[in-house]
Amino acid sequence: MNKNDKILIIGAGLCGSLLALRLAQRGYKVEMYESRPDLRTTDISAGRSINLALSDRGFKALRLCGVEDKAREICISMYGRLMHDTKGNTFASNYSGRENEYINSISRGDLNGILLTEAEKHKNVNIHFNKKCTSVDIENTIAHFKDYKTKEEFSINAEVIFGTDGAGSVLRKSYYLEKKFLFSYAQNYLNHGYKELEIPADNSGKHQISNQHLHIWPRGDFMLIALPNLDGSFTVTLFLSYDEGEYNFNNLTSEEKITQFFEQEFPDALALIPKIKEEFLNNPTGALGTVKCSPWSYQNNTILLGDAAHAIVPFYGQGMNASFEDVTVFDEILEKGLSNWNLIFKTFEKERKQDTDAIADLAIDNFYEMRDHVANPLFKEKRKIEMDLEKHFPNQYSSKYSMVTFNDEIGYNEAMKKGRAQDKALLNLIADDEVHTHLNMSKEELKVILEKVKVETNNILEEDKIAGL
Amino acid sequence: MNKNDKILIIGAGLCGSLLALRLAQRGYKVEMYESRPDLRTTDISAGRSINLALSDRGFKALRLCGVEDKAREICISMYGRLMHDTKGNTFASNYSGRENEYINSISRGDLNGILLTEAEKHKNVNIHFNKKCTSVDIENTIAHFKDYKTKEEFSINAEVIFGTDGAGSVLRKSYYLEKKFLFSYAQNYLNHGYKELEIPADNSGKHQISNQHLHIWPRGDFMLIALPNLDGSFTVTLFLSYDEGEYNFNNLTSEEKITQFFEQEFPDALALIPKIKEEFLNNPTGALGTVKCSPWSYQNNTILLGDAAHAIVPFYGQGMNASFEDVTVFDEILEKGLSNWNLIFKTFEKERKQDTDAIADLAIDNFYEMRDHVANPLFKEKRKIEMDLEKHFPNQYSSKYSMVTFNDEIGYNEAMKKGRAQDKALLNLIADDEVHTHLNMSKEELKVILEKVKVETNNILEEDKIAGL
């Protein structure tokens, strides 16, 4: 591997653009191909979420590439969840007891635009739009494309191909179909799909509900969420089963039934979504899938990164952050100066895979937590204690959520293992009446709880270890 | 659905043959197509294990179809594992403390032959050999075939298609490629492959080592096992990494290195495998994969059963038993008299999937247990206590292994959950010095241990429940 190797990146989405930028900064020659038109000059939503949650792991990668400040300019801070019940009553639940820990709503398109523009400032980067990769000959490192405008088909031969072509990756499909090696591969769909709706800004361009929160209408078998946009609107997403329950995507086909469903379950949201019927019937229903696979790379020549290697469901707000963290970790491996791409690729996967597997599992866990547990008394008491612990012992306690979201020095896998044990410890201490909460806990009372949680968490981890878990 | 529906079964292996037999007994018209020649008249091994472990779940299905006795005639009972160390020392570990609980080595080919012969006795069954299914049009319920002898291609239109075509199922691949529905699919390979070798019978046709045991040479990163055959021989299987460790399949390419490896690690086995070099170099190296998927069926028309729906690694000796149990459960669903095939298929999957998922996970667990834990002191002490508990309290204690292998009234999922909690309880009681073993435990001493294990197991299950696990 050397700086003159011709590098081909398939997919100029968030991960591909950031990778191109970083490789360019390191002096590599990058050709990047994207199937969609340039989103800076064309209005495309392509059925994808309009806004996403950006947090510390994402910022760390953006910082590495010198674009953190530009991204922060278009962020809206969300300090916690605001839960809405069926009567329209709300209650808030902060993401952290530490004041400087919050997540950010950011426009996918605007952020992608910033990254493309920064990448293009480097003369060793060329970006080609409207060119769809149709397959990759992994043995010969040749990618086949079709130009959406001219309809021409053409092929690109490269030294190295990075597949950052998302959850439906063509490079990954070529791994599966070519059968050059034993390819472990999993695609798992939830029985729920999603549909995006909109709460517009008010007449003065302001947000109609708190823009400092991620809004949730948890209903057990389904839920609605809303994230704020800079223009005063909210992107609302309904998560609902395709075919189970009284109301589902398969049977919500008439305006009457849609209205009935929202009136019954989300009356306060319904009042803010003027185009509910039109949007519900016309916007696509998206699938929610997790992709895991291994190996990510083939020989010296191709590797999957980002969603192409590890697509996850959106419920931890970590999809983009995990893909950006891929770039951070890949860059650390590049820094080691290993002798060939194969070694770089294998080292990267060995370092990274346990973490991307973990965030995939955590995201599924959070699907159930957000739909259900957030309104559960035991869970609420646990969150109350955790906020107090984080506030009074900021250097001694971090909840699972905080470890995953705000602690980029801990890998996802470690955060998952420790966080799950800690959750189990705390929930059992509460259920067994070994810890009690009241409105104004003293620091001394909290200290006792902190010590109990630590002891119990370590016991749980130790017992699992003895059992070989 | 009615008895005149034309039923097509793709694959006349163990699961397909038993299914054909049962459907024939229920009066359905069955056409079964198999890619291989008739194994009753042709010698084919096709790289598959020559013998398999048959236990209670398998016998239950064979009993349902009236072929249990015929199968028992060709079984060799194995009462426990016999572990071999590198010096050739051995120690035994029974599968159960109850005398009537043991597993059985049986020839795959001979059992398959019995099932084919029994199925063919029914005039409503036709079996077609040498006809390879190449794809299935699931929308129109048409299967496409190629005749290996005449090279002709032809298609079969059926009311219902059962895919019992094994781990490489063509019907399952059609589900994946046709994209008519969201198909959750996982294929996961271990980094280990396997190779079969042979310990021949001695000059008088007798077994050279105990034929009452499943032999294991556990070595941590790799292992050798041997199961007895009726003709006095043993089928030996080496499980070894493809590319990791000092010795692996990729670097064991010379006769010298192969001999060196066996001399160092398995000297007592090497002395009994006269054709080691020839067999090692000529026999294929097989892959070890797990397949999970969902849904198993499409509309009223097609369903996957057996390995096609849930292939597992061989380490729990449950692959064939799980496939046979599919037939038992499917038959129970048929007995309910549901109104259409779609409802039958969905009910079957709902009932069955959690159990086949569980045995897949248990089989992976056992891979690590067999390679490693069986020679670990903590694990050995646990097994000793479990044998004593099963012996003295046969109605009050069953190990995880016993629940999985000998208790067909408990589903795999329940056996896994309870068994894992029980293992964790016992291992932690031993590690914390809360239970002690000595050579001749009195019933009173064991009773105390039994009660401790029960209490601790329930605590573990309760704590997991509170944590939402």
GROMACS .gro file of C-alpha atoms in nm, chain A residues 185-439:
model
  255
  185TYR     CA    1  -2.397  -1.268   0.706
  186ALA     CA    2  -2.714  -1.166   0.889
  187GLN     CA    3  -2.998  -0.937   0.792
  188ASN     CA    4  -3.268  -0.916   1.056
  189TYR     CA    5  -3.585  -0.714   1.024
  190LEU     CA    6  -3.808  -0.599   1.305
  191ASN     CA    7  -4.177  -0.664   1.263
  192HIS     CA    8  -4.214  -0.287   1.277
  193GLY     CA    9  -4.171  -0.036   0.996
  194TYR     CA   10  -4.153   0.342   1.012
  195LYS     CA   11  -4.320   0.637   0.844
  196GLU     CA   12  -4.215   1.003   0.855
  197LEU     CA   13  -4.460   1.289   0.910
  198GLU     CA   14  -4.412   1.657   0.981
  199ILE     CA   15  -4.501   1.909   1.250
  200PRO     CA   16  -4.449   2.240   1.068
  201ALA     CA   17  -4.316   2.557   1.232
  202ASP     CA   18  -4.572   2.804   1.365
  203ASN     CA   19  -4.654   3.124   1.176
  204SER     CA   20  -4.349   3.300   1.310
  205GLY     CA   21  -4.118   3.014   1.214
  206LYS     CA   22  -4.083   2.887   1.571
  207HIS     CA   23  -4.105   2.534   1.709
  208GLN     CA   24  -4.455   2.452   1.836
  209ILE     CA   25  -4.329   2.219   2.111
  210SER     CA   26  -4.005   2.217   2.310
  211ASN     CA   27  -3.704   2.208   2.079
  212GLN     CA   28  -3.478   2.108   2.367
  213HIS     CA   29  -3.619   1.754   2.377
  214LEU     CA   30  -3.656   1.444   2.174
  215HIS     CA   31  -4.032   1.384   2.199
  216ILE     CA   32  -4.168   1.036   2.254
  217TRP     CA   33  -4.523   0.906   2.257
  218PRO     CA   34  -4.458   0.553   2.394
  219ARG     CA   35  -4.751   0.312   2.354
  220GLY     CA   36  -4.609  -0.031   2.419
  221ASP     CA   37  -4.661  -0.196   2.082
  222PHE     CA   38  -4.587   0.118   1.883
  223MET     CA   39  -4.458   0.471   1.931
  224LEU     CA   40  -4.419   0.811   1.777
  225ILE     CA   41  -4.108   1.026   1.812
  226ALA     CA   42  -4.020   1.380   1.697
  227LEU     CA   43  -3.685   1.558   1.650
  228PRO     CA   44  -3.657   1.933   1.588
  229ASN     CA   45  -3.527   2.090   1.268
  230LEU     CA   46  -3.357   2.431   1.236
  231ASP     CA   47  -3.649   2.573   1.035
  232GLY     CA   48  -3.888   2.537   1.329
  233SER     CA   49  -4.041   2.211   1.209
  234PHE     CA   50  -4.018   1.863   1.362
  235THR     CA   51  -3.966   1.541   1.176
  236VAL     CA   52  -4.208   1.295   1.331
  237THR     CA   53  -4.159   0.921   1.292
  238LEU     CA   54  -4.420   0.656   1.361
  239PHE     CA   55  -4.286   0.309   1.447
  240LEU     CA   56  -4.561   0.051   1.402
  241SER     CA   57  -4.601  -0.318   1.326
  242TYR     CA   58  -4.666  -0.418   0.968
  243ASP     CA   59  -4.929  -0.674   1.057
  244GLU     CA   60  -4.984  -0.717   1.430
  245GLY     CA   61  -5.216  -0.539   1.674
  246GLU     CA   62  -5.545  -0.357   1.618
  247TYR     CA   63  -5.373  -0.084   1.414
  248ASN     CA   64  -5.086  -0.165   1.183
  249PHE     CA   65  -4.936  -0.049   0.854
  250ASN     CA   66  -5.121  -0.313   0.659
  251ASN     CA   67  -5.464  -0.207   0.783
  252LEU     CA   68  -5.419   0.170   0.819
  253THR     CA   69  -5.521   0.232   0.462
  254SER     CA   70  -5.816   0.470   0.492
  255GLU     CA   71  -5.811   0.834   0.600
  256GLU     CA   72  -6.083   0.754   0.850
  257LYS     CA   73  -5.889   0.479   1.022
  258ILE     CA   74  -5.566   0.682   1.027
  259THR     CA   75  -5.745   0.973   1.196
  260GLN     CA   76  -5.915   0.739   1.440
  261PHE     CA   77  -5.579   0.584   1.534
  262PHE     CA   78  -5.409   0.920   1.592
  263GLU     CA   79  -5.709   1.065   1.779
  264GLN     CA   80  -5.709   0.771   2.013
  265GLU     CA   81  -5.334   0.738   2.066
  266PHE     CA   82  -5.166   1.068   1.984
  267PRO     CA   83  -5.427   1.347   2.008
  268ASP     CA   84  -5.174   1.619   2.098
  269ALA     CA   85  -4.946   1.522   1.809
  270LEU     CA   86  -5.237   1.493   1.567
  271ALA     CA   87  -5.331   1.855   1.639
  272LEU     CA   88  -4.986   1.960   1.517
  273ILE     CA   89  -4.963   1.750   1.199
  274PRO     CA   90  -5.191   1.929   0.950
  275LYS     CA   91  -5.114   1.705   0.652
  276ILE     CA   92  -5.148   1.380   0.843
  277LYS     CA   93  -5.371   1.201   0.591
  278GLU     CA   94  -5.176   1.306   0.285
  279GLU     CA   95  -4.839   1.230   0.442
  280PHE     CA   96  -4.948   0.900   0.590
  281LEU     CA   97  -5.085   0.774   0.260
  282ASN     CA   98  -4.807   0.911   0.036
  283ASN     CA   99  -4.487   0.878   0.235
  284PRO     CA  100  -4.317   0.542   0.204
  285THR     CA  101  -4.315   0.289   0.489
  286GLY     CA  102  -3.954   0.206   0.564
  287ALA     CA  103  -3.817  -0.122   0.699
  288LEU     CA  104  -3.607  -0.149   1.015
  289GLY     CA  105  -3.321  -0.390   0.975
  290THR     CA  106  -2.995  -0.489   1.138
  291VAL     CA  107  -2.704  -0.613   0.928
  292LYS     CA  108  -2.402  -0.792   1.069
  293CYS     CA  109  -2.137  -0.965   0.863
  294SER     CA  110  -1.782  -1.093   0.862
  295PRO     CA  111  -1.526  -1.066   0.715
  296TRP     CA  112  -1.562  -0.706   0.611
  297SER     CA  113  -1.266  -0.721   0.375
  298TYR     CA  114  -1.127  -0.938   0.099
  299GLN     CA  115  -0.753  -0.969   0.058
  300ASN     CA  116  -0.565  -0.646  -0.013
  301ASN     CA  117  -0.846  -0.500  -0.212
  302THR     CA  118  -1.191  -0.436  -0.073
  303ILE     CA  119  -1.350  -0.344   0.259
  304LEU     CA  120  -1.696  -0.253   0.389
  305LEU     CA  121  -1.735   0.044   0.625
  306GLY     CA  122  -2.030   0.211   0.798
  307ASP     CA  123  -2.384   0.081   0.740
  308ALA     CA  124  -2.256  -0.146   0.463
  309ALA     CA  125  -2.071  -0.345   0.731
  310HIS     CA  126  -2.308  -0.296   1.023
  311ALA     CA  127  -2.649  -0.137   0.967
  312ILE     CA  128  -2.848  -0.088   1.287
  313VAL     CA  129  -3.196   0.019   1.389
  314PRO     CA  130  -3.226   0.388   1.485
  315PHE     CA  131  -3.335   0.354   1.849
  316TYR     CA  132  -3.007   0.443   2.018
  317GLY     CA  133  -2.943   0.738   1.788
  318GLN     CA  134  -2.603   0.584   1.711
  319GLY     CA  135  -2.616   0.481   1.345
  320MET     CA  136  -2.432   0.786   1.210
  321ASN     CA  137  -2.210   0.805   1.517
  322ALA     CA  138  -2.100   0.444   1.476
  323SER     CA  139  -2.020   0.499   1.108
  324PHE     CA  140  -1.820   0.811   1.188
  325GLU     CA  141  -1.639   0.624   1.465
  326ASP     CA  142  -1.539   0.368   1.198
  327VAL     CA  143  -1.341   0.648   1.036
  328THR     CA  144  -1.176   0.739   1.370
  329VAL     CA  145  -1.074   0.380   1.434
  330PHE     CA  146  -0.966   0.319   1.074
  331ASP     CA  147  -0.752   0.630   1.093
  332GLU     CA  148  -0.586   0.503   1.412
  333ILE     CA  149  -0.501   0.180   1.232
  334LEU     CA  150  -0.361   0.371   0.932
  335GLU     CA  151  -0.144   0.566   1.177
  336LYS     CA  152   0.026   0.241   1.282
  337GLY     CA  153   0.193   0.220   0.942
  338LEU     CA  154   0.117  -0.145   0.872
  339SER     CA  155   0.271  -0.295   0.563
  340ASN     CA  156  -0.029  -0.383   0.349
  341TRP     CA  157  -0.401  -0.316   0.311
  342ASN     CA  158  -0.498  -0.670   0.406
  343LEU     CA  159  -0.325  -0.630   0.741
  344ILE     CA  160  -0.485  -0.288   0.791
  345PHE     CA  161  -0.828  -0.427   0.708
  346LYS     CA  162  -0.795  -0.732   0.934
  347THR     CA  163  -0.659  -0.523   1.221
  348PHE     CA  164  -0.946  -0.279   1.180
  349GLU     CA  165  -1.213  -0.551   1.188
  350LYS     CA  166  -1.052  -0.723   1.485
  351GLU     CA  167  -1.049  -0.394   1.675
  352ARG     CA  168  -1.390  -0.276   1.566
  353LYS     CA  169  -1.631  -0.564   1.514
  354GLN     CA  170  -1.716  -0.637   1.877
  355ASP     CA  171  -1.816  -0.273   1.915
  356THR     CA  172  -2.039  -0.255   1.610
  357ASP     CA  173  -2.200  -0.586   1.710
  358ALA     CA  174  -2.266  -0.437   2.053
  359ILE     CA  175  -2.428  -0.116   1.929
  360ALA     CA  176  -2.651  -0.324   1.701
  361ASP     CA  177  -2.775  -0.520   2.003
  362LEU     CA  178  -2.808  -0.208   2.218
  363ALA     CA  179  -3.018  -0.041   1.949
  364ILE     CA  180  -3.259  -0.335   1.950
  365ASP     CA  181  -3.276  -0.320   2.333
  366ASN     CA  182  -3.363   0.048   2.314
  367PHE     CA  183  -3.649  -0.024   2.075
  368TYR     CA  184  -3.821  -0.207   2.360
  369GLU     CA  185  -3.709   0.047   2.620
  370MET     CA  186  -3.843   0.344   2.426
  371ARG     CA  187  -4.174   0.182   2.334
  372ASP     CA  188  -4.243   0.051   2.676
  373HIS     CA  189  -4.003   0.089   2.968
  374VAL     CA  190  -3.978   0.467   2.962
  375ALA     CA  191  -4.334   0.478   3.097
  376ASN     CA  192  -4.276   0.195   3.347
  377PRO     CA  193  -4.251   0.298   3.720
  378LEU     CA  194  -3.951   0.075   3.798
  379PHE     CA  195  -3.765   0.211   3.498
  380LYS     CA  196  -3.857   0.570   3.588
  381GLU     CA  197  -3.729   0.527   3.942
  382LYS     CA  198  -3.405   0.383   3.805
  383ARG     CA  199  -3.358   0.679   3.571
  384LYS     CA  200  -3.428   0.922   3.857
  385ILE     CA  201  -3.156   0.759   4.070
  386GLU     CA  202  -2.914   0.756   3.778
  387MET     CA  203  -2.965   1.127   3.710
  388ASP     CA  204  -2.900   1.202   4.077
  389LEU     CA  205  -2.588   0.984   4.080
  390GLU     CA  206  -2.451   1.146   3.766
  391LYS     CA  207  -2.523   1.491   3.906
  392HIS     CA  208  -2.365   1.437   4.247
  393PHE     CA  209  -2.090   1.195   4.146
  394PRO     CA  210  -2.010   1.305   3.791
  395ASN     CA  211  -1.675   1.126   3.790
  396GLN     CA  212  -1.796   0.809   3.957
  397TYR     CA  213  -2.116   0.713   3.780
  398SER     CA  214  -2.223   0.688   3.419
  399SER     CA  215  -2.544   0.519   3.311
  400LYS     CA  216  -2.541   0.279   3.018
  401TYR     CA  217  -2.692   0.553   2.804
  402SER     CA  218  -2.416   0.796   2.906
  403MET     CA  219  -2.139   0.543   2.842
  404VAL     CA  220  -2.274   0.470   2.495
  405THR     CA  221  -2.359   0.826   2.401
  406PHE     CA  222  -2.117   1.056   2.581
  407ASN     CA  223  -1.805   0.848   2.653
  408ASP     CA  224  -1.617   0.799   2.331
  409GLU     CA  225  -1.315   0.662   2.516
  410ILE     CA  226  -1.516   0.349   2.608
  411GLY     CA  227  -1.598   0.109   2.325
  412TYR     CA  228  -1.961   0.013   2.263
  413ASN     CA  229  -1.893  -0.343   2.375
  414GLU     CA  230  -1.751  -0.241   2.711
  415ALA     CA  231  -2.034   0.011   2.755
  416MET     CA  232  -2.287  -0.262   2.680
  417LYS     CA  233  -2.140  -0.517   2.920
  418LYS     CA  234  -2.090  -0.279   3.208
  419GLY     CA  235  -2.413  -0.090   3.137
  420ARG     CA  236  -2.627  -0.402   3.127
  421ALA     CA  237  -2.480  -0.528   3.455
  422GLN     CA  238  -2.537  -0.188   3.614
  423ASP     CA  239  -2.898  -0.173   3.491
  424LYS     CA  240  -2.960  -0.520   3.629
  425ALA     CA  241  -2.803  -0.427   3.962
  426LEU     CA  242  -3.005  -0.110   4.000
  427LEU     CA  243  -3.337  -0.260   3.888
  428ASN     CA  244  -3.295  -0.549   4.132
  429LEU     CA  245  -3.191  -0.322   4.419
  430ILE     CA  246  -3.507  -0.120   4.361
  431ALA     CA  247  -3.730  -0.425   4.319
  432ASP     CA  248  -3.590  -0.582   4.638
  433ASP     CA  249  -3.645  -0.254   4.827
  434GLU     CA  250  -3.275  -0.227   4.903
  435VAL     CA  251  -3.261   0.127   4.774
  436HIS     CA  252  -3.530   0.393   4.811
  437THR     CA  253  -3.577   0.722   4.640
  438HIS     CA  254  -3.752   1.033   4.759
  439LEU     CA  255  -3.774   1.379   4.613
   0.00000   0.00000   0.00000
